[in-house]
Amino acid sequence: MPGNKAVAYGVKLSRVEGISLFPITPQTTIVEYLADFIANGELEAEYIHAEGEHTAMGVAIGLSLAGVRTFTATNSQGLAYMHECVAQAPAYRTPLLMAIANRTLGWFWSIQPDYSDVMPELNLGWVIQFVESNQECLDTVIQLYKIAEDKRVMLPAMLCLDGFYLSYSNERVEIPDQGEVDDFLPPYEPEHSVDPTLRDFGPAAGLPPPLHTTYRRIYEEILHDAKAVIKEVDEEFGRRFGRSYGGLIEEYRCDDVDTLLVTMGSMTTAARRAIDRLQGEGRRIGLVKVKTLRPFPIEEFRALAERVDAIGVVDRMMLHGTGGGGLFADLKSALYSLEERPLLVDFIAGMGGDDISTMDFVEMGERVLKTAERGRVEREVEYVEHPYQPTARIIPLKEKRVIYPGSGGCTGCGASIIIRHVLDVLGPNTVIVDPPNCAGVNYASVVGVPWILANYAATAGYQTGFYRAYKLKGKADKVHVVSFAGDGGTVDIGLQALSGAAERGESIIWICYDNEAYMNTGIQRSGSTPLFARTTTTPAGKVWRGKGERPKNVPLIMAAHGIPYVATASIAFIPDLRRKVKRAAEITSAGKGLAYIHIQAPCPTGWYYPPEKTVEVARLAVLTGAWPLIEIEEGRVKINVKPKKLRPIKEYLRLQGRFRHLTDEQIEEIQRWVNESWESWLKLEEMGKLPWYK
Amino acid sequence: MSREEPPFGIKGLVLRGGPLGGGGVSGGMYVGDWKIFSPKIDYERCTKCWLCVTYCPEAALSKGERGPELDPRFCKGCGICGNECPVEAIEMVRE
Ligand SMILES: Cc1ncc(C[n+]2csc(CCOP(=O)(O)OP(=O)(O)O)c2C)c(N)n1
Ligand code: SF4
Ligand code: SF4
């Protein structure tokens, strides 16, 4: 099974009671497997799909403080967005577990692994372990709960597994017996949980300044003492289950060697082969795998250092401005106080998922051996670089366009139709400011205008910056600053910044193409997913029957800001769509404030219908009332397409696989929801003008 | 990457349309080999309503003298054009 599934099994076997999440590749399948377990009644746990990672970590802390065994998972951009809450978890003594399917942190984006995402989180007081195999993923989950919940520790823990190399690759994994895991890991029953029915206190958030230094010392002592617990737990796990991982570090063929390579995570497997090969040639080099990065195994490395002449560190973590990598810096500072120190060299390798081959490790090993032979360090830090082969197949066209034919989008993608018409209407003086989503992945390199990737939650912030800059330069009426955000980026994680921009009256255009789920990460529910739709985080099983909640009415939320223009649109009504985009551009060019257009974007991949039906599905959404076409200009509500009689919702639902599991009662309930929403729009239209508009 | 000339004299700046290809320069992405079915256009039937051109997600169809002209290099074979054509002038046929 893949590493992510092994983690999910570990969580299930640990009888976790609370799970909070937000999708991000390559972590997401962990929480999808957990959703499946819950949907099918195999695991009983609260499952909270938050609207962003900052919230997800907040939820996890709340669960854990209230005394519940808690799990969450993320990586990269998501981990960075969480950071503030991550920093608080240790002081609140929340022994929750977070799995990190490592992925580089942008900087330059990639969905592939390196450790730049955990790097900023290393020194906050968490216990942090890395794993090499999928079996180790499962076993480490169970071990880490035991370590974290130990009274001598009571700290949150991170389990780092390399994205893709472990998260998605298949290996044989043995699933331990539930009864044996229960014996090893009893239920979590903290004596200090926040519970006003039991006790009248909770943990303090602040300390007077004179106590800060003291508490830093105390936490350092706790982390130091945690090392003994880590070793104990690993040994006990080994006795019970027959597998152990060294606790802090694992030595591989380190007897009678003069030199060492130090590795972390999945790269270790290739490094082992390199060591086998080098030792086969009689070379005296061994391997040390860092299992626990925090607390750092200082004593273990000092003991090793006494035995060897040179150590080479393989670093998938760059500390910019220090000239080297993170593991290197840790090791260097751990060994400095020794009287006799081995020579140290650092190899920066495998950044952004670049593969480190066995041959690379052989070469690194040879360099370390040479360093030992020479008795001095020639070059302290080496970069293991590989040539780049472009893969994009671009056909040069003679004429300049705002958008070129051909894209990376799925066959029959509705969002593709939208972006082509939007750019065609807006023309070349357009800056697209785009949160991460399908459109960015597929169109950023197919347009002839600047396409700026914004961090997810801050998109409207980036837009504000652009708009104000053009205003300063006297160009605000000439340049359209436009988002092309998905529903996740609009109604969930991006809503706060969007609301701020609306209230400040920034004259920007917000286009939301709504495919009614997080598609780019593989179809997870969003605040816009319709009632009862099946997604990977709202599966249909024995217990769950698709998403249990109605979607948010974001056009109305936007209108509540009193902005000049709000509209919905559909790809089945292109003239209407184009007119609305044009109107939005006129309004923002006149500096009147934010214009918001919400366009349904049927998605054959996520809605499970054949690709030729994209426009047909969109048309039925309008004709059944599932997607009313609305325009609110200066508070006046207008329904643009008003069929005499709405078609039954069934006609729309039955085309799509995401609704295939529906029972008759569920269909009736959806019909009720559609009718109610349609009635509300009719009433709003009758009012003439929304009362809060001037 | 390390060997490329720095644009605008700024070392390390990566611009789209630069060394990584795509965007910024003129070009469409070659996706023609994705398709299993390909649109076959019956120009006798075509009334030049241009709905197919309007809906094609890849801009693989353009307005021509006799009706829509297909650029097979950009067509993924989704079949939307065929599904939406009001006079059934587009048939999807196996490649
Ligand atoms: C802070 C942060 N969290 C998570 C992600 C991972 N991520 C990338 S795209 C995406 C889903 C996008 O969904 P949506 O906005 O609905 O657009 P779609 O892909 O469906 O078009 C997510 C969750 C991220 N890039 N940044
Ligand atoms: S997943 Fe859906 S929205 Fe994303 S590219 Fe594919 S069809 Fe388009
Ligand atoms: S099959 Fe799809 S991609 Fe090809 S021309 Fe028709 S609409 Fe365009």
PDB file of C-alpha atoms and ligand atoms in Angstrom, chain B residues 39 52 55-58 60-61 70 74-82 92, ligand 3:
ATOM      1  CA  PRO B  39     -14.693  15.708 -34.811  1.00  0.00           C
ATOM      2  CA  CYS B  52     -18.859  24.860 -31.707  1.00  0.00           C
ATOM      3  CA  TYR B  55     -17.687  26.243 -26.768  1.00  0.00           C
ATOM      4  CA  CYS B  56     -14.447  24.513 -27.750  1.00  0.00           C
ATOM      5  CA  PRO B  57     -12.389  24.508 -24.524  1.00  0.00           C
ATOM      6  CA  GLU B  58      -9.106  24.375 -26.446  1.00  0.00           C
ATOM      7  CA  ALA B  60      -9.051  24.107 -31.634  1.00  0.00           C
ATOM      8  CA  LEU B  61     -11.866  25.330 -33.895  1.00  0.00           C
ATOM      9  CA  LEU B  70     -10.209  22.202 -36.954  1.00  0.00           C
ATOM     10  CA  PHE B  74      -4.982  21.366 -30.219  1.00  0.00           C
ATOM     11  CA  CYS B  75      -8.115  19.180 -30.208  1.00  0.00           C
ATOM     12  CA  LYS B  76      -8.437  16.766 -27.276  1.00  0.00           C
ATOM     13  CA  GLY B  77     -11.520  15.103 -28.698  1.00  0.00           C
ATOM     14  CA  CYS B  78     -13.870  16.042 -25.862  1.00  0.00           C
ATOM     15  CA  GLY B  79     -16.902  16.001 -28.187  1.00  0.00           C
ATOM     16  CA  ILE B  80     -18.485  19.189 -26.846  1.00  0.00           C
ATOM     17  CA  CYS B  81     -18.626  20.616 -30.383  1.00  0.00           C
ATOM     18  CA  GLY B  82     -20.493  17.549 -31.589  1.00  0.00           C
ATOM     19  CA  MET B  92     -17.182  12.238 -33.376  1.00  0.00           C
TER      20      MET B  92
HETATM   21  S1  SF4 C   3     -13.687  17.732 -29.755  1.00  0.00           S
HETATM   22 FE1  SF4 C   3     -13.492  19.241 -28.082  1.00  0.00          FE
HETATM   23  S2  SF4 C   3     -11.389  19.994 -28.312  1.00  0.00           S
HETATM   24 FE2  SF4 C   3     -11.896  18.992 -30.235  1.00  0.00          FE
HETATM   25  S3  SF4 C   3     -12.698  20.604 -31.545  1.00  0.00           S
HETATM   26 FE3  SF4 C   3     -14.471  19.669 -30.535  1.00  0.00          FE
HETATM   27  S4  SF4 C   3     -14.807  20.926 -28.729  1.00  0.00           S
HETATM   28 FE4  SF4 C   3     -12.731  21.383 -29.441  1.00  0.00          FE
END
